[in-house]
Amino acid sequence: MPISATGEYVDHPLIKPKTVEARVYQQLIATSVLENGNTLVVLPTGLGKTVVAALVAAERLRRFPESKVLIVAPTKPLAEQHAESMRRMLSIPEDEVVVLTGTIQPEKRAELWKRARVVAATPQTVENDILSGRIDLSNVSLLVVDEAHRAVGNYPYVLIARKYMEQARNPLILALTASPGGSEEKIQEVMRNLFIHNVEIRTPDDPDVKRYVKGHTIQWVRVELPPEFKEILRLLEHAIRTRLRALKEMGIVDSVDVRKYSKKDLLALQEQVQSLLSDQPDREELYDALRLIAEIIKIQHGLELVETQGTSAFVAYVDRMKLRSAQPSAPKSLKRVVLDPSVSEAYRIALNLSRRGVEHPKIPRLVEILREFFQRNPEARAIVFVQYRDTASRIVDELQKLGISAVRFVGQGSRAGDKGLSQREQQRIIQEFREDKYKVLVATSVAEEGLDIPSVDLVVFYEAIPSEIRQIQRRGRTGRFSRGQVYVLVSKGTRDEAYLWAARYREKKMIETLKRLRRIFGRPASASGQTTIVHFVQAEKPKNIVEIIVDHRERASGVVEELSKYPDVQILVKELPVADYILSDRVAVERKSVQDFVNSIIDGRLFEQAAALAQAFSRPIIVVEGKDIYTARRVHPNAIRGAMATLAVDYGIPIVFTKDAADTAAFLRVIARREQLKESRAPRIRGDKRILSLPEMQLFIVESLPYVGPKLARQLLKHFETVERVFTASERELSLVEGIGPKRAKEIRRVLTTPFSEGGGETEGQGADGEDGGHSSDF
């Protein structure tokens, strides 16, 4: 039955009368989806992607009356919003539309799934329920994927789509987004992961949507940094340039131009140096190069804070560095940055300015914009997007001084003493914002997508951002029902300007790419028949299937995704007591990155895992994935060789090296085919824990010590007789045991006597997460 309209409203037996406005472009898109199969729909914010989903859902439920519709959305509030929209538009009992999230008990979710016709859920919940067997996708006639640009890498959308295409009797995928990404490669990845072979794109300039686009006006407001700020920047640039000169002398870089290197460039440079270390492990200066690059990244982040945020943000950043540098586990690069004379002087000037109340010129300009806006529009609402929580707090304080009701809106995580908002607190603030208790929401990136935040009349970017997706999402918070206004604050001659032009270029490129893809993939809706996608999948399904049992913790490794690309590999995700991959009843594989392999030697995990692996399977294998193992950390190569010798000789476990996730997956597939197709050995979960004898338990405990394997554990117990005496022995007493020596003894005592620290152990050049999913920073 075609989707049609009666007067102003859509006419369909499963759409409630007079609820869905008849827009031709929405009906054309829905018809195209129904006739052409799995479709990516790119539609600007405010043009009714949810309505398209409802139209397609209504027709699929009509064609397949006993089937279900599954809608996945990134967050619980967004899933609830979809459920409410479907209850409002679809002519089915409201209790047959349910929401599934992790807050509902698994048994209850299974019960709700059975009785529902429309399910809106978070992807993590659906992924878990698929893997645990609580839900069956065979009877789902439509999978709606909201914010489909997330379907990359190891995000749960990827696994859900693959399982859906494997299980569903009548599959159809509708992927929705306003911004799929700037590069054709990214868009093609989304399409590949969601099995898309039809594209429906509308831009604000297309004739059939133009009349519905309210749009927005964009103004770029440029501010001049005061002389004191420029002096701080000069000092920080000097600190960076000093390190670049050292790198140039080593032949690592060819320029000392500070502005030439973005954080992305510096991270790529780190990778190049790591690669050089693989070929030349004895070049000690390469370790110095890594330290210098790590220092540059930290100083550069401080420079960016001064340019785009102000002195208070920079002072808070350096204070956090000082606090962390005092910890025993702090990396050397952190301590060297804190003690650098130029950084110290920059900090002194910034602290003085902050105490005098001299702030970034963006603050007064922002206040002026909001004051003038509310004078003209007293009933309006606004969102100010910021990158950092410190800045959000400062802006709220300034606005409240002027009597403008403002509230800070941040993510759930706690960072450096800044407690995040719980989901309940977020929902309360959004509701109060909707009820006009607050006129301004000062928000980090958490408000860009995934939350049901009401449309506003004004959006302000406190700083420019280089991401075209985030720029589109931020702008989309205004102009839904009336023409909106957007201001972007830019510091002249800084990274703000570079980010502004980068985002504009990428958005332009994205639109050009989408238009080209529309010409390639787009097909007009017609009444012609077409082979269904389920027939296509069945036709491609090979006969010789092998099963690989995968531990659930490996889902994010990249190997599972690579395995899933092989049509002859069936993946079963389970919680395994031993091993990461089971390939037959006798072959199991423990996979480690080179970094984790070295770390597990140091902390003793490697030999615990090896013992369990060898006990459970007769043909165990350890796969070490990545580049040269000898440069992963500053551990002497002989220590690593010794560990590998212990694995091979004492445990009988061969070590196989692979270059990346794809190589690992290919290796696993070859063994699985050999074992299952040639040897007829099916995979079987082993390794349930058995009760150890007293001597075995004693050996197990002592083997947990660093650099202690089965042989040394026996010698220690023979010498000291009890576990207690081993653990209380002095460094000198330990060193007298054959095979221990002074170095091992010192390390054993260090592990036994050092107070536990949850955050200890960060390595050189390792960054921390940025604010709420935005750009990463060191703090």
Short mmCIF file of C-alpha atoms in Angstrom, two decimals, residues 279-472:
data_model
loop_
_atom_site.label_atom_id
_atom_site.label_comp_id
_atom_site.label_asym_id
_atom_site.label_seq_id
_atom_site.Cartn_x
_atom_site.Cartn_y
_atom_site.Cartn_z
CA ASP A 279 64.30 -0.51 13.38
CA GLN A 280 66.90 1.06 15.69
CA PRO A 281 66.12 -0.08 19.26
CA ASP A 282 69.57 0.94 20.55
CA ARG A 283 69.18 4.64 19.64
CA GLU A 284 68.73 6.14 23.11
CA GLU A 285 68.03 9.63 21.71
CA LEU A 286 64.77 8.35 20.23
CA TYR A 287 63.44 7.87 23.75
CA ASP A 288 64.40 11.51 24.40
CA ALA A 289 62.53 12.45 21.22
CA LEU A 290 59.37 10.77 22.51
CA ARG A 291 59.68 12.66 25.78
CA LEU A 292 60.16 15.98 23.95
CA ILE A 293 57.10 15.38 21.79
CA ALA A 294 55.04 14.55 24.90
CA GLU A 295 56.21 17.82 26.47
CA ILE A 296 55.33 19.81 23.35
CA ILE A 297 51.80 18.34 23.35
CA LYS A 298 51.29 19.42 26.96
CA ILE A 299 52.65 22.96 26.42
CA GLN A 300 50.69 23.33 23.19
CA HIS A 301 47.48 22.49 25.01
CA GLY A 302 48.23 25.27 27.52
CA LEU A 303 48.87 27.67 24.64
CA GLU A 304 45.51 26.79 23.11
CA LEU A 305 43.78 27.41 26.44
CA VAL A 306 45.27 30.93 26.61
CA GLU A 307 44.25 31.65 23.01
CA THR A 308 40.69 30.38 23.19
CA GLN A 309 39.67 30.25 26.89
CA GLY A 310 41.68 32.70 28.97
CA THR A 311 44.10 32.95 31.87
CA SER A 312 41.94 31.21 34.47
CA ALA A 313 41.71 28.06 32.34
CA PHE A 314 45.48 28.09 31.79
CA VAL A 315 46.20 28.60 35.50
CA ALA A 316 43.85 25.74 36.44
CA TYR A 317 45.56 23.50 33.85
CA VAL A 318 49.05 24.20 35.18
CA ASP A 319 47.84 23.74 38.78
CA ARG A 320 46.60 20.27 37.86
CA MET A 321 49.93 19.48 36.20
CA LYS A 322 51.80 20.58 39.33
CA LEU A 323 49.59 18.39 41.49
CA ARG A 324 50.14 15.35 39.31
CA SER A 325 53.87 15.97 38.88
CA ALA A 326 54.29 15.59 42.65
CA GLN A 327 53.07 11.99 42.48
CA PRO A 328 55.76 9.26 42.33
CA SER A 329 54.20 7.74 39.22
CA ALA A 330 54.10 11.04 37.27
CA PRO A 331 55.81 10.85 33.84
CA LYS A 332 59.08 12.73 33.42
CA SER A 333 57.60 14.87 30.66
CA LEU A 334 55.06 16.30 33.11
CA LYS A 335 57.70 17.25 35.67
CA ARG A 336 59.92 18.86 33.03
CA VAL A 337 57.04 20.98 31.70
CA VAL A 338 56.13 22.23 35.18
CA LEU A 339 59.76 23.19 35.90
CA ASP A 340 60.39 24.84 32.53
CA PRO A 341 61.38 28.53 33.11
CA SER A 342 59.24 29.83 30.22
CA VAL A 343 56.18 27.89 31.37
CA SER A 344 56.74 29.08 34.95
CA GLU A 345 56.93 32.71 33.83
CA ALA A 346 53.84 32.32 31.66
CA TYR A 347 52.04 30.86 34.67
CA ARG A 348 53.15 33.77 36.89
CA ILE A 349 51.81 36.37 34.43
CA ALA A 350 48.56 34.47 33.91
CA LEU A 351 48.02 34.06 37.66
CA ASN A 352 48.55 37.79 38.18
CA LEU A 353 46.10 38.66 35.39
CA SER A 354 43.53 36.21 36.74
CA ARG A 355 43.78 37.73 40.24
CA ARG A 356 43.32 41.20 38.76
CA GLY A 357 40.19 40.02 36.94
CA VAL A 358 41.73 40.40 33.46
CA GLU A 359 39.93 37.74 31.46
CA HIS A 360 39.69 36.66 27.85
CA PRO A 361 37.98 39.34 25.70
CA LYS A 362 35.45 36.72 24.61
CA ILE A 363 33.78 36.91 28.02
CA PRO A 364 32.66 40.57 27.86
CA ARG A 365 31.77 40.18 24.18
CA LEU A 366 29.60 37.15 24.94
CA VAL A 367 27.88 38.97 27.79
CA GLU A 368 27.19 41.90 25.49
CA ILE A 369 25.71 39.65 22.77
CA LEU A 370 23.38 37.92 25.25
CA ARG A 371 22.33 41.15 26.98
CA GLU A 372 21.40 42.82 23.67
CA PHE A 373 19.67 39.66 22.43
CA PHE A 374 17.43 39.33 25.49
CA GLN A 375 16.60 43.03 25.44
CA ARG A 376 15.19 42.49 21.93
CA ASN A 377 13.73 39.03 22.67
CA PRO A 378 12.79 38.77 26.36
CA GLU A 379 10.92 35.46 25.86
CA ALA A 380 13.75 33.77 23.96
CA ARG A 381 16.19 31.06 25.03
CA ALA A 382 19.87 30.52 24.18
CA ILE A 383 22.58 27.86 24.34
CA VAL A 384 26.25 28.73 24.73
CA PHE A 385 28.53 25.86 23.67
CA VAL A 386 31.94 25.67 25.33
CA GLN A 387 34.78 23.19 25.13
CA TYR A 388 35.79 23.14 28.81
CA ARG A 389 33.95 22.92 32.12
CA ASP A 390 36.05 25.65 33.76
CA THR A 391 34.91 28.08 31.08
CA ALA A 392 31.28 27.02 31.48
CA SER A 393 31.40 27.78 35.22
CA ARG A 394 32.97 31.17 34.63
CA ILE A 395 30.39 32.17 32.00
CA VAL A 396 27.49 31.15 34.28
CA ASP A 397 28.94 33.31 37.07
CA GLU A 398 29.27 36.34 34.78
CA LEU A 399 25.73 35.99 33.42
CA GLN A 400 24.21 35.57 36.87
CA LYS A 401 25.92 38.81 37.99
CA LEU A 402 23.89 40.58 35.29
CA GLY A 403 20.65 38.93 36.35
CA ILE A 404 20.53 36.57 33.35
CA SER A 405 19.38 33.15 34.58
CA ALA A 406 21.97 30.64 33.35
CA VAL A 407 22.87 27.06 34.24
CA ARG A 408 25.90 24.87 33.53
CA PHE A 409 25.21 21.66 31.63
CA VAL A 410 28.02 19.05 31.50
CA GLY A 411 28.50 15.30 31.13
CA GLN A 412 28.22 12.59 33.74
CA GLY A 413 31.92 11.89 34.26
CA SER A 414 33.88 13.51 37.07
CA ARG A 415 37.15 15.13 36.03
CA ALA A 416 39.94 16.49 38.22
CA GLY A 417 37.65 17.26 41.15
CA ASP A 418 34.81 18.54 38.96
CA LYS A 419 31.79 16.35 39.64
CA GLY A 420 29.65 15.64 36.60
CA LEU A 421 25.85 15.61 36.41
CA SER A 422 23.88 12.43 36.85
CA GLN A 423 21.37 11.55 34.14
CA ARG A 424 18.56 12.54 36.51
CA GLU A 425 20.20 15.94 37.11
CA GLN A 426 20.62 16.43 33.36
CA GLN A 427 16.95 15.67 32.77
CA ARG A 428 15.92 18.03 35.58
CA ILE A 429 17.98 20.90 34.09
CA ILE A 430 16.55 20.27 30.60
CA GLN A 431 13.01 20.32 31.97
CA GLU A 432 13.67 23.54 33.90
CA PHE A 433 15.19 25.06 30.76
CA ARG A 434 12.07 24.03 28.81
CA GLU A 435 9.92 25.67 31.52
CA ASP A 436 11.94 28.93 31.26
CA LYS A 437 13.47 28.72 34.71
CA TYR A 438 16.77 29.34 32.87
CA LYS A 439 17.23 31.56 29.84
CA VAL A 440 20.72 30.30 28.97
CA LEU A 441 22.13 26.79 28.92
CA VAL A 442 25.94 26.89 29.05
CA ALA A 443 26.86 23.45 27.78
CA THR A 444 29.81 21.29 26.81
CA SER A 445 29.66 18.85 23.89
CA VAL A 446 27.23 16.62 25.82
CA ALA A 447 24.40 18.86 24.56
CA GLU A 448 25.29 18.49 20.88
CA GLU A 449 23.33 15.29 20.29
CA GLY A 450 21.50 12.50 22.04
CA LEU A 451 19.44 14.63 24.44
CA ASP A 452 15.94 16.01 24.04
CA ILE A 453 16.90 19.66 24.44
CA PRO A 454 14.26 22.13 23.25
CA SER A 455 14.98 24.30 20.23
CA VAL A 456 16.39 27.72 21.05
CA ASP A 457 16.47 31.11 19.36
CA LEU A 458 20.20 31.72 19.72
CA VAL A 459 23.29 29.50 19.70
CA VAL A 460 26.73 30.84 20.58
CA PHE A 461 29.98 28.96 19.92
CA TYR A 462 32.40 30.23 22.57
CA GLU A 463 35.18 28.84 20.40
CA ALA A 464 35.39 27.50 16.87
CA ILE A 465 35.58 23.72 16.44
CA PRO A 466 37.23 21.87 13.53
CA SER A 467 34.58 19.13 13.26
CA GLU A 468 31.91 19.61 10.61
CA ILE A 469 29.63 17.07 12.34
CA ARG A 470 29.74 18.88 15.68
CA GLN A 471 29.31 22.25 13.97
CA ILE A 472 26.14 21.04 12.22
#
